[in-house]
mmCIF file of C-alpha atoms and ligand atoms in Angstrom:
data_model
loop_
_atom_site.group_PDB
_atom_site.id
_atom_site.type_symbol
_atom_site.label_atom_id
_atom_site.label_comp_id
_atom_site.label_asym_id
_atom_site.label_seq_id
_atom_site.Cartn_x
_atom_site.Cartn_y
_atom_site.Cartn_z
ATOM 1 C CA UNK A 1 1.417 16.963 -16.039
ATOM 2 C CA UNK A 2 0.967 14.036 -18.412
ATOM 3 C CA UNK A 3 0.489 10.637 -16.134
ATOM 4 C CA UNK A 4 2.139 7.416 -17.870
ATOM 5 C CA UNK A 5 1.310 3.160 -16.536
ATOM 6 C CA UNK A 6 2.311 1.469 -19.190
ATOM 7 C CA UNK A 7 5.785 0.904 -21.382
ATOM 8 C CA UNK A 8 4.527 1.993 -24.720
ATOM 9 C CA UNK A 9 2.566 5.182 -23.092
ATOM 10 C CA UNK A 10 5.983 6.296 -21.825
ATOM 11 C CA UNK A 11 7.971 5.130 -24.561
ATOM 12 C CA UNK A 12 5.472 6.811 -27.229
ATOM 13 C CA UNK A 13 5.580 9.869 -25.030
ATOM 14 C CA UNK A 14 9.624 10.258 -24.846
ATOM 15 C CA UNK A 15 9.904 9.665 -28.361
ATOM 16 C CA UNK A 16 7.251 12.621 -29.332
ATOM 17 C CA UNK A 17 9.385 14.828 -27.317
ATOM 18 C CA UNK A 18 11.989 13.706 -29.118
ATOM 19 C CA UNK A 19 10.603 14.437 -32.465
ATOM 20 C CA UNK A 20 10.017 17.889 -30.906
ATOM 21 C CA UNK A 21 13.625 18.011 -30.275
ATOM 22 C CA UNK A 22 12.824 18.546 -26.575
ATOM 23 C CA UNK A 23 15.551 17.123 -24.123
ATOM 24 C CA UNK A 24 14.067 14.729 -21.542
ATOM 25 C CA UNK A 25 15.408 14.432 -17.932
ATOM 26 C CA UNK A 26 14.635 11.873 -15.794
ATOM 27 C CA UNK A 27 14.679 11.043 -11.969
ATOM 28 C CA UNK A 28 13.587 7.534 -10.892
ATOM 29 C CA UNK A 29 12.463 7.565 -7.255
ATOM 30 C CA UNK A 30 10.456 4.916 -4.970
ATOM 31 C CA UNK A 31 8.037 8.315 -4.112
ATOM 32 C CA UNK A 32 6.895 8.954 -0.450
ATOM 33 C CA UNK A 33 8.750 12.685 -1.592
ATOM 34 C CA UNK A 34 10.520 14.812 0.833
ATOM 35 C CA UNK A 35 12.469 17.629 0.326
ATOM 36 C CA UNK A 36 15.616 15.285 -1.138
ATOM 37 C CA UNK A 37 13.705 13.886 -3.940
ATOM 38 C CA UNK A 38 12.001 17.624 -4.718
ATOM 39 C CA UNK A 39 15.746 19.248 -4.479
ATOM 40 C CA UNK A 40 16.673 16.428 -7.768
ATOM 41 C CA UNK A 41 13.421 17.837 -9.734
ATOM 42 C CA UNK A 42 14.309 21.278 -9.235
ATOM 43 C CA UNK A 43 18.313 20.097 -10.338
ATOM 44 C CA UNK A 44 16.792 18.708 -13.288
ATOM 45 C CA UNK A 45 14.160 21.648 -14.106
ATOM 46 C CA UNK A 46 16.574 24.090 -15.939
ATOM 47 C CA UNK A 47 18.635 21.848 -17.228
ATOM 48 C CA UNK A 48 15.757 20.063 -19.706
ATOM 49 C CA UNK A 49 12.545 21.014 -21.586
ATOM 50 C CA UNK A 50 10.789 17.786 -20.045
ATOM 51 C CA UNK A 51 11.351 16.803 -16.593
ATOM 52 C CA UNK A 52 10.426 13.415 -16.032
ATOM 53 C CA UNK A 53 9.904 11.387 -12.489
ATOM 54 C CA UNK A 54 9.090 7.752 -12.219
ATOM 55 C CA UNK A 55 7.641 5.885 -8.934
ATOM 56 C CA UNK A 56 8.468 2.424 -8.711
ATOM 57 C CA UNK A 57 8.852 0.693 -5.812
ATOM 58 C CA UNK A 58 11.448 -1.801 -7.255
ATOM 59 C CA UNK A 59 10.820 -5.622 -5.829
ATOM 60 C CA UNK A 60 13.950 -6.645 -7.750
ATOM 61 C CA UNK A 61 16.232 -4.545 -5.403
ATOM 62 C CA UNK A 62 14.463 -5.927 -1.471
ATOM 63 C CA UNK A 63 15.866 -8.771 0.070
ATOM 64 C CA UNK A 64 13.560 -11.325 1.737
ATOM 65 C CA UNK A 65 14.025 -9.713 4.903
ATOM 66 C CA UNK A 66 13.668 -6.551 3.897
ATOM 67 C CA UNK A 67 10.836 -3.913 4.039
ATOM 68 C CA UNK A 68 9.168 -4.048 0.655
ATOM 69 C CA UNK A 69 5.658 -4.513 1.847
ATOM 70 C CA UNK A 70 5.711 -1.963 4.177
ATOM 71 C CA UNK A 71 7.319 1.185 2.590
ATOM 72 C CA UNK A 72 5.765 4.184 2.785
ATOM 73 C CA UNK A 73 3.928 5.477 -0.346
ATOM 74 C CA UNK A 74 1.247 8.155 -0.828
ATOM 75 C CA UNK A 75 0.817 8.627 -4.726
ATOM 76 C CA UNK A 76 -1.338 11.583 -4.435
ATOM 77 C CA UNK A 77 1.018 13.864 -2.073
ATOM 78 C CA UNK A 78 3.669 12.673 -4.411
ATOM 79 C CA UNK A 79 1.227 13.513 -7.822
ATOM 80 C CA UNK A 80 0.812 16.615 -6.154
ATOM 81 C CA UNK A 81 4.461 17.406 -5.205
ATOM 82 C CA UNK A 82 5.862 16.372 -8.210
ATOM 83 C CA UNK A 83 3.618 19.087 -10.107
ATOM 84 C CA UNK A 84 4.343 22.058 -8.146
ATOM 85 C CA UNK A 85 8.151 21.013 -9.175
ATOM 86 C CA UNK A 86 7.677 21.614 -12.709
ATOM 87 C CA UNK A 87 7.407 17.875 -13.646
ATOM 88 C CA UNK A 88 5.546 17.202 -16.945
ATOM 89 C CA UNK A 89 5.162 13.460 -16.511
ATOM 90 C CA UNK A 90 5.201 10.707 -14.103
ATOM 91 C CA UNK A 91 5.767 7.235 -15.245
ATOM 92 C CA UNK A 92 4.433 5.128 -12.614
ATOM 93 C CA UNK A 93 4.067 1.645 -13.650
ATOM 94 C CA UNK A 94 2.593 -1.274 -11.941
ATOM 95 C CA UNK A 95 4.951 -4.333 -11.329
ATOM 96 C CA UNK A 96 3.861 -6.370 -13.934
ATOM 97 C CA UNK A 97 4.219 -3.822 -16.421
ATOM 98 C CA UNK A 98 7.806 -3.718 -15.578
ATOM 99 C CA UNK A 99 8.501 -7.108 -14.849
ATOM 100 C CA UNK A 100 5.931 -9.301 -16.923
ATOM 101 C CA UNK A 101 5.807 -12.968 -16.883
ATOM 102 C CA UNK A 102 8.753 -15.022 -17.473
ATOM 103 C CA UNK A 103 10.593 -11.861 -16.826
ATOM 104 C CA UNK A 104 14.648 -13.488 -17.016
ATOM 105 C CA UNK A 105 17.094 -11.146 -17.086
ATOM 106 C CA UNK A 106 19.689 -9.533 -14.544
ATOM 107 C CA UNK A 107 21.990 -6.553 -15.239
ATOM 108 C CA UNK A 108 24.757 -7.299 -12.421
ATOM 109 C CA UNK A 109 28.071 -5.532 -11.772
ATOM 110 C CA UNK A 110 31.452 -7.228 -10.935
ATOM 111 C CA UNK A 111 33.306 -5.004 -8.799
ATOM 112 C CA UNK A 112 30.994 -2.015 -7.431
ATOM 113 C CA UNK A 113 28.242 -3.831 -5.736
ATOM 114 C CA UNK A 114 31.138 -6.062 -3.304
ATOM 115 C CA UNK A 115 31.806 -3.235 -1.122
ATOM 116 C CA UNK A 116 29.945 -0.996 1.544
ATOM 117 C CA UNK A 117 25.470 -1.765 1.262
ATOM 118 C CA UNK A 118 26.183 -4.373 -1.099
ATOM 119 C CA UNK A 119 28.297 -6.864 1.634
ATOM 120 C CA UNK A 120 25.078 -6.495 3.602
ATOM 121 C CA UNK A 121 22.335 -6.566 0.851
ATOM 122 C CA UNK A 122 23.565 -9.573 -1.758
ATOM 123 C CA UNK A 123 20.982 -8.426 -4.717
ATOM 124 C CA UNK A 124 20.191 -5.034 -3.893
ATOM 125 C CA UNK A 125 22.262 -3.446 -6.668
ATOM 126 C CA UNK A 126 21.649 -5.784 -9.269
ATOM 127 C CA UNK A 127 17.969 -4.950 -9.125
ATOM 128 C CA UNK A 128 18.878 -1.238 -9.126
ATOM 129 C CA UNK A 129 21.056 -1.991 -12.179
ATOM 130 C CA UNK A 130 18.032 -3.995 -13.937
ATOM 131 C CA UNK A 131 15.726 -1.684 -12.813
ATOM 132 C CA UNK A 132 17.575 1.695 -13.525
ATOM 133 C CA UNK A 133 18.819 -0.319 -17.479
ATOM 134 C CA UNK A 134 14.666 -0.642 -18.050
ATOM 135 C CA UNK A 135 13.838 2.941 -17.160
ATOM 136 C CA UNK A 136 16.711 4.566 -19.619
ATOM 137 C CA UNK A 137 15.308 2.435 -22.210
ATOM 138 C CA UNK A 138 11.893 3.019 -21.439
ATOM 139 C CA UNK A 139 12.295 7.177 -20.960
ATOM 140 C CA UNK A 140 15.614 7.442 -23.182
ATOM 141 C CA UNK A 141 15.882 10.506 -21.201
ATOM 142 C CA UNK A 142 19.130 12.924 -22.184
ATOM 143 C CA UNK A 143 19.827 13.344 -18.749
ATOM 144 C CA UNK A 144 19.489 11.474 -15.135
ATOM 145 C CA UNK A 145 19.374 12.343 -11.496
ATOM 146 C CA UNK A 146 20.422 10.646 -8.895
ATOM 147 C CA UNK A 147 20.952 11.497 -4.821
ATOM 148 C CA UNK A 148 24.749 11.156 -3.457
ATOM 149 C CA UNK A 149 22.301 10.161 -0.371
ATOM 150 C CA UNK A 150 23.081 6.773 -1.971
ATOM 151 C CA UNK A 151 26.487 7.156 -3.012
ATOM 152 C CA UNK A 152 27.086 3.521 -4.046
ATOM 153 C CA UNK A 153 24.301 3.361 -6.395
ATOM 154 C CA UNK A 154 24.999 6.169 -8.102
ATOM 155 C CA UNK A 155 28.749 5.049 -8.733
ATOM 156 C CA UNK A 156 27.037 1.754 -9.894
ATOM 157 C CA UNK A 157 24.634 3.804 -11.994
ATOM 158 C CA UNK A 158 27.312 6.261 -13.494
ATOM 159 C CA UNK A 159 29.125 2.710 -14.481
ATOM 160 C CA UNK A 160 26.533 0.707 -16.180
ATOM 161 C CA UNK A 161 26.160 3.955 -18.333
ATOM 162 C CA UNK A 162 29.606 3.803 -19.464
ATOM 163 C CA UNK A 163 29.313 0.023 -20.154
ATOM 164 C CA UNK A 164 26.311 -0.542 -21.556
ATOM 165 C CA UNK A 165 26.748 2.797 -23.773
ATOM 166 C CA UNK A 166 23.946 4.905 -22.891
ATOM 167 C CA UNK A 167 24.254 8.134 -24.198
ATOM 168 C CA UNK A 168 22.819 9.563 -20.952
ATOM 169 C CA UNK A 169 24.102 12.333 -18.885
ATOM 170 C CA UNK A 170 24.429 11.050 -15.209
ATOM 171 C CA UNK A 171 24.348 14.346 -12.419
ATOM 172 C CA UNK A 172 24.447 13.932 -8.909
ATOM 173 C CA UNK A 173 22.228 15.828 -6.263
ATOM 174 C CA UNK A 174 23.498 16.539 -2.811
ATOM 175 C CA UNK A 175 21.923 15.006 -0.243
ATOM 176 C CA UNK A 176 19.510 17.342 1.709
ATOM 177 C CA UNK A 177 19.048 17.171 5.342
ATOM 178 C CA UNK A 178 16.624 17.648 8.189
ATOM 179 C CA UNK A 179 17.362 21.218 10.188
ATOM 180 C CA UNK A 180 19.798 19.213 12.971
ATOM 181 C CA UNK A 181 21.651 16.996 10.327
ATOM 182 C CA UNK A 182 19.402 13.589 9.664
ATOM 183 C CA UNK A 183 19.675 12.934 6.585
ATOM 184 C CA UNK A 184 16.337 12.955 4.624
ATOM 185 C CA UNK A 185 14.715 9.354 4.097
ATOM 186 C CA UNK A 186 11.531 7.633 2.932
ATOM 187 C CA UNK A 187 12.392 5.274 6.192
ATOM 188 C CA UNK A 188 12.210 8.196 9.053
ATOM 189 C CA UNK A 189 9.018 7.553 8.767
ATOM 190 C CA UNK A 190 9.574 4.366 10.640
ATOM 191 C CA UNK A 191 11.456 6.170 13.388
ATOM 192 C CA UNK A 192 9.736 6.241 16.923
ATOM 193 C CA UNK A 193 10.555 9.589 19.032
ATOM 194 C CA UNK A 194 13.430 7.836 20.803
ATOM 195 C CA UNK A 195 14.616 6.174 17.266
ATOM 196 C CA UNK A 196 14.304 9.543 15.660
ATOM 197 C CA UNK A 197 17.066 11.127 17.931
ATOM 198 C CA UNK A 198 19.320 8.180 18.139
ATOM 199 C CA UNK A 199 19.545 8.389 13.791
ATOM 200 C CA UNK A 200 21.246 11.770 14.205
ATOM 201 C CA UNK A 201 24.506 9.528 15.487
ATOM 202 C CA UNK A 202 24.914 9.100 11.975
ATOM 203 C CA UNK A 203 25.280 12.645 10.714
ATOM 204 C CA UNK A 204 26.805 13.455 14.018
ATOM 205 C CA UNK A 205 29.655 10.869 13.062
ATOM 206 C CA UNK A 206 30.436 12.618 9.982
ATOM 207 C CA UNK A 207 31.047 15.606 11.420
ATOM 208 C CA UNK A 208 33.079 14.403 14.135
ATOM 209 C CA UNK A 209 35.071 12.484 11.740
ATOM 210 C CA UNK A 210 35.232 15.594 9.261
ATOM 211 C CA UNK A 211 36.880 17.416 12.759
ATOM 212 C CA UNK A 212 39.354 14.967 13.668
ATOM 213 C CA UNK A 213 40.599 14.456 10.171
ATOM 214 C CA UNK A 214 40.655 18.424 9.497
ATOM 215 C CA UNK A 215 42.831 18.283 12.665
ATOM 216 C CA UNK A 216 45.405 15.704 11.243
ATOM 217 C CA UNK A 217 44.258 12.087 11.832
ATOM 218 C CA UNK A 218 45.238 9.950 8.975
ATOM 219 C CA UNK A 219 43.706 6.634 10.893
ATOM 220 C CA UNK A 220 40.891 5.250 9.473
ATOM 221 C CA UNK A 221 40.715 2.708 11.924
ATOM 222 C CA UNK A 222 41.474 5.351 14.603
ATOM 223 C CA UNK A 223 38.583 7.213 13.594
ATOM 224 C CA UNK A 224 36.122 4.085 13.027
ATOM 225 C CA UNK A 225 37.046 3.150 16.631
ATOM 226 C CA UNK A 226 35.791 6.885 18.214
ATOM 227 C CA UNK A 227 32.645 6.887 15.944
ATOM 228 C CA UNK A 228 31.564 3.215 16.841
ATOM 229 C CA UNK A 229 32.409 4.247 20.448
ATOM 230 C CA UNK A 230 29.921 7.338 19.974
ATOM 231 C CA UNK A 231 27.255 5.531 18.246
ATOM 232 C CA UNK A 232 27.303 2.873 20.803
ATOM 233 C CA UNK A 233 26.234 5.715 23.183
ATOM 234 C CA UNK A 234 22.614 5.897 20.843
ATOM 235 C CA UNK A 235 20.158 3.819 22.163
ATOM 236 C CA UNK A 236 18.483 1.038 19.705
ATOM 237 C CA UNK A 237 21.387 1.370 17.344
ATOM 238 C CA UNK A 238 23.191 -1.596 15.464
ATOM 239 C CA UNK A 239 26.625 -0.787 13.111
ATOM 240 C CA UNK A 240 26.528 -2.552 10.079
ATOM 241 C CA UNK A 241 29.454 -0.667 8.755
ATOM 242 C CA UNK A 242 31.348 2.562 8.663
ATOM 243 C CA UNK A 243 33.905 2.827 5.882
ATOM 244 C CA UNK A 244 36.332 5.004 4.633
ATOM 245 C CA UNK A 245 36.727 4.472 0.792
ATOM 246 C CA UNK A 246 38.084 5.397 -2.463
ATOM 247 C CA UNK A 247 35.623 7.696 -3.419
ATOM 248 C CA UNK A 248 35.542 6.007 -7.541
ATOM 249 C CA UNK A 249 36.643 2.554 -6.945
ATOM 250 C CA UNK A 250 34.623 2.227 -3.358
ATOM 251 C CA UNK A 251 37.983 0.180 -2.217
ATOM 252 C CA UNK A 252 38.734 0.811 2.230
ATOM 253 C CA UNK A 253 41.904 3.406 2.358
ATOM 254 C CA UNK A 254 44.484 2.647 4.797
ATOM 255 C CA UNK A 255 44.759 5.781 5.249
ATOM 256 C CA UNK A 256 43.857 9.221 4.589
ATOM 257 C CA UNK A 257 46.085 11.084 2.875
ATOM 258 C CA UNK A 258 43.235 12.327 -0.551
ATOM 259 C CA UNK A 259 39.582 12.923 -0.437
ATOM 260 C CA UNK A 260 37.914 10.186 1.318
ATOM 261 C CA UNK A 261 33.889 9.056 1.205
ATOM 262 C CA UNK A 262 33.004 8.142 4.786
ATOM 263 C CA UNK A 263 30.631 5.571 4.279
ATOM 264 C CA UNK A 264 27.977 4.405 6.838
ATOM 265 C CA UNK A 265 25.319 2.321 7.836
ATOM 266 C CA UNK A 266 23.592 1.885 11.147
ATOM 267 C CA UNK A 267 20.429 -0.033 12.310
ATOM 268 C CA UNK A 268 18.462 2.263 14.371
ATOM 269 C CA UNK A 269 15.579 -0.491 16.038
ATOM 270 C CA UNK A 270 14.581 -1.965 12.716
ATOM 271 C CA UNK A 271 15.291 0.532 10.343
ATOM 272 C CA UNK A 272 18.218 0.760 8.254
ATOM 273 C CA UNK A 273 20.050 3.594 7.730
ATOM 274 C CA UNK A 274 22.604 4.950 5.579
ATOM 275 C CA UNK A 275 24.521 8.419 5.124
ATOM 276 C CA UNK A 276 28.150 9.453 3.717
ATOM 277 C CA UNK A 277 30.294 12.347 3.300
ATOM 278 C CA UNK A 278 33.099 13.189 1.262
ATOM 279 C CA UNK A 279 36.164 14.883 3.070
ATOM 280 C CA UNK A 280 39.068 16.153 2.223
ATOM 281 C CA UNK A 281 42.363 16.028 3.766
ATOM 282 C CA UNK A 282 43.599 19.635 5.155
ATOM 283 C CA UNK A 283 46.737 19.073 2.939
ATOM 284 C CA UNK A 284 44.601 19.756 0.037
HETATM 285 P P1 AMP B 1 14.372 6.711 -3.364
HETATM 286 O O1 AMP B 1 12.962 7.143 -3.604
HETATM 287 O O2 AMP B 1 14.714 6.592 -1.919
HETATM 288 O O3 AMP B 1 14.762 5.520 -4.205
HETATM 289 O O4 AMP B 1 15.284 7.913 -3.872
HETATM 290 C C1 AMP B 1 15.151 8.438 -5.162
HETATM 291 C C2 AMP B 1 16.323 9.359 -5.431
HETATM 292 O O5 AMP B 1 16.347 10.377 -4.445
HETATM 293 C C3 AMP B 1 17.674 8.630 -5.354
HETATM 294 O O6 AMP B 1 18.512 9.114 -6.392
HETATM 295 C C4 AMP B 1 18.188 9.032 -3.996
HETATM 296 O O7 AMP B 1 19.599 9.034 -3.897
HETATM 297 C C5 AMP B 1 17.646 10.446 -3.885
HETATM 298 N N1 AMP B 1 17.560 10.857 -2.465
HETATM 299 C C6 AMP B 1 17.033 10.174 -1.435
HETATM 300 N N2 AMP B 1 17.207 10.860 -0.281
HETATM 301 C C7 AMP B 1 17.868 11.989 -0.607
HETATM 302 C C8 AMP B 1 18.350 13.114 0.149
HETATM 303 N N3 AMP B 1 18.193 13.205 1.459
HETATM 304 N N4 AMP B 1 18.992 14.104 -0.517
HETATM 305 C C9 AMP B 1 19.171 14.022 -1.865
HETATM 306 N N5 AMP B 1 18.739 13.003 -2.631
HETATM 307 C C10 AMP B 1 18.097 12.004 -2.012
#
């Protein structure tokens, strides 16, 4: 497993490859791995004939309040993880590498980034969207792999590659879970005991909202008003939203009468976290 730092290492690397006619597939991550970012390696495995991760934990896309200085990372677990997967290189750049001096430019999205995590985190997405523009050009990888754990980005992702033309083959990976539901996160880790057990009110509001719709609801706001009721009952744990959505345009539904992407976010103590579902009416 070839280990890449700078631009030109990577870039000279991909474009071997290419020579070689090999087809490159790429998935960025921010590392710390767990089983969600392994499940995206082994997506990508048969599907290319170089599998390619990056670890970058992206300044661009924190807020000033957020937790960039403390996120989790251990490079060697990840080094090691990533080669058991089948990787054959990790591009892992430092941060001036990607953003050098005098650094200037912004990718941002008009539309995408105003609904759901983007209300709540005002330049989140447009440093995913620089960041994500810089590692196609940097890999040119054939193909890319991103989580519907974080189902707004990748409908920003899948986007910018129609607009800015990159002839790049966007696949999603489902998001993998914990044995009782939690979705898997880089952030549990910040989770105390009592924390731990009050994040399972966000899988546990899928479901209930998967039950009540597969038993006729049509009320988005009906449903939004039993989930907030239930999370309320989870010690330490803050809304910041729950949406049902167009599951392309990210627009709220009035109500449910098509496949619908439950959106949600809840503070649990300090750590924010998000999970979704998509569900589809029983009429379908
Ligand atoms: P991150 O390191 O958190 O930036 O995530 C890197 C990639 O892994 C993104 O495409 C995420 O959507 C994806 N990912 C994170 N958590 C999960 C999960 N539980 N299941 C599937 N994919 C995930």
């Amino acid at each position: 497993m070839d280990i890449l730092k700078t631009k030109s290492a990577m870039q000279e690397w991909s474009k071997k490859k290419k020579k070689e006619s090999k087809t490159v597939c790429l998935v960025p991550t921010m590392g710390y791995f767990h089983q969600g970012h392994i499940s995206l390696m082994e997506k990508g495995k048969p599907l290319c004939d170089e599998l390619v991760v990056s670890i970058f934990v992206n300044p661009t896309q924190f807020g000033p309040n957020e937790d960039l200085d403390s996120y989790p990372s251990n490079i060697e677990n990840d080094l090691a993880l990533a080669k058991k997967a089948g990787v054959t290189a990790v591009f892992l750049p430092s941060k001036k590498t990607v953003y050098p001096e005098k650094f200037q430019t912004e990718i941002k999205l008009q539309y995408l980034p105003g609904f759901l995590c983007g209300k709540f985190r005002p330049v989140h997405f447009s440093g995913v969207a620089t960041v994500v523009t810089k590692l196609f050009n940097i890999v040119m990888p054939d193909i890319a792999i991103f989580g519907q754990k974080d189902y707004q980005q990748l409908q920003i992702i899948r986007q910018l590659t129609l607009d800015l033309d990159f002839d790049i083959k966007i696949i999603a990976g489902n998001i993998i879970r914990e044995k009782d539901g939690l979705a898997m996160s880089s952030r549990n880790a910040y989770l105390s005991k009592l924390q731990r057990s009050s994040a399972l009110s966000l899988s546990k509001s899928l479901n209930l909202a998967k039950e009540l719709i597969a038993r006729g609801e049509k009320n988005p706001v009906a449903i939004k008003n039993q989930i907030e009721t239930f999370i309320c009952t989870f010690p330490e744990t803050t809304i910041e939203y729950i949406s049902f959505c167009n599951p392309k345009t990210l627009e709220a539904v009035d109500s449910i009468e098509h496949q619908v992407l439950l959106a949600i976010a809840v503070k649990v103590g300090k750590t924010r976290l998000i999970d979704n579902a998509l569900i589809d009416h029983p009429a379908q």
